Tab-separated table of C-alpha atoms in Angstrom:
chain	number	residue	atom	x	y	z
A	1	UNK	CA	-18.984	128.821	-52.425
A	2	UNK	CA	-19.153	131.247	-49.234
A	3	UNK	CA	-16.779	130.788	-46.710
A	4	UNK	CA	-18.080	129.554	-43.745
A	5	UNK	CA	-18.290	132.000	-40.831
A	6	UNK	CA	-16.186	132.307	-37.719
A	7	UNK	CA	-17.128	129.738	-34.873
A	8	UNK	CA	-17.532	133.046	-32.648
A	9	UNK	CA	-19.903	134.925	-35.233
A	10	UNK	CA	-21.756	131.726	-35.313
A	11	UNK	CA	-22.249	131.003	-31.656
A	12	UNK	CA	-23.410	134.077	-31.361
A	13	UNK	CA	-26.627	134.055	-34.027
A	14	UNK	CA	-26.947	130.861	-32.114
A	15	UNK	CA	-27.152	132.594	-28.712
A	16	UNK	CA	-29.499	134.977	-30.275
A	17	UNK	CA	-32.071	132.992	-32.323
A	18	UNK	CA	-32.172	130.827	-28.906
A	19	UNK	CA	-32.911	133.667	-26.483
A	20	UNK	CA	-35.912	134.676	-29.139
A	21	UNK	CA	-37.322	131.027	-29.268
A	22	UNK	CA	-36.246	130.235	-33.328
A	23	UNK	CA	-35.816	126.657	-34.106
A	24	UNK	CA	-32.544	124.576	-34.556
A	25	UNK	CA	-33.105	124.221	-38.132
A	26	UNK	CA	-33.466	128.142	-38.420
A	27	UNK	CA	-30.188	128.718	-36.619
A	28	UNK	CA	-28.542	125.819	-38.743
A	29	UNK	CA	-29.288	127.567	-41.834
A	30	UNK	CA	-28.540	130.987	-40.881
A	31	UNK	CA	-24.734	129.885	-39.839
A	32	UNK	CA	-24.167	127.295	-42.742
A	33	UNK	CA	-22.909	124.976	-39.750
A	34	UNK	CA	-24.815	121.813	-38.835
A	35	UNK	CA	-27.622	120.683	-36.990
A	36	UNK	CA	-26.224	118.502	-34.444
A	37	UNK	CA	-23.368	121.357	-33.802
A	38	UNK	CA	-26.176	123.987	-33.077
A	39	UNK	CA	-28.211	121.439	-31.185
A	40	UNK	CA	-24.840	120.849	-29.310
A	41	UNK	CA	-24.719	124.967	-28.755
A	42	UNK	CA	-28.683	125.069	-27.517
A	43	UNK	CA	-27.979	122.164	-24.863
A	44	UNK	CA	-25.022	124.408	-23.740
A	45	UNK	CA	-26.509	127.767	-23.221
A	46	UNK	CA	-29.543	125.506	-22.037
A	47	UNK	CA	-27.645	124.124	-19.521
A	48	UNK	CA	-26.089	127.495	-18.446
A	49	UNK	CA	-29.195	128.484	-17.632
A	50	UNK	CA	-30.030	131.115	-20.395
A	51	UNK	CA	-33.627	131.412	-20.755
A	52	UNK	CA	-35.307	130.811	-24.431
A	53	UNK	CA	-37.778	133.870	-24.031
A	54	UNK	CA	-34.995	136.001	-22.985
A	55	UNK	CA	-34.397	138.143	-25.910
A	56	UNK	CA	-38.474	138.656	-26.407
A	57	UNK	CA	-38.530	139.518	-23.120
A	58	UNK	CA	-36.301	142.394	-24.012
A	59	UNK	CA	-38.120	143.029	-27.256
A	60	UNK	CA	-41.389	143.011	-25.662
A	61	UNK	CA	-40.686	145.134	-22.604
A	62	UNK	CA	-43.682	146.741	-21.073
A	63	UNK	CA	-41.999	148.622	-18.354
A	64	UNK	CA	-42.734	152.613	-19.112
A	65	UNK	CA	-40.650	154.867	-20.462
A	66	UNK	CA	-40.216	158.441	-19.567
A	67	UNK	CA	-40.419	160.662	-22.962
A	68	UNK	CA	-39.424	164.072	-23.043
């Protein structure tokens, strides 16, 4: 059986699969910890006001870049 991951490593694929819109239950399974935990984790960075498009915001940026 796998040891379960650091609280820190976890919150933070839970920071990211929230800021690129993936589902409790994806986040839940990629940490191994449980649902109500992560759900407890979304309503946090929820409530400090991290967005849930942020991340494909970034991904998606259309702003131009200068090449060369």
């Amino acid at each position: 059986m796998p040891e379960q991951m650091t609280r820190d490593r976890a919150q933070e694929i839970v920071r990211d699969c929230y800021t690129t819109g993936q589902t409790q239950s994806t986040a839940a399974n990629l940490t191994g910890y449980s649902r109500s935990w992560v759900a407890a984790e979304y309503r946090r960075l929820k409530a400090r006001g991290i967005s849930r498009v942020a991340g494909q915001l970034e991904l998606f940026d259309a702003s131009p870049t200068s090449s060369g």
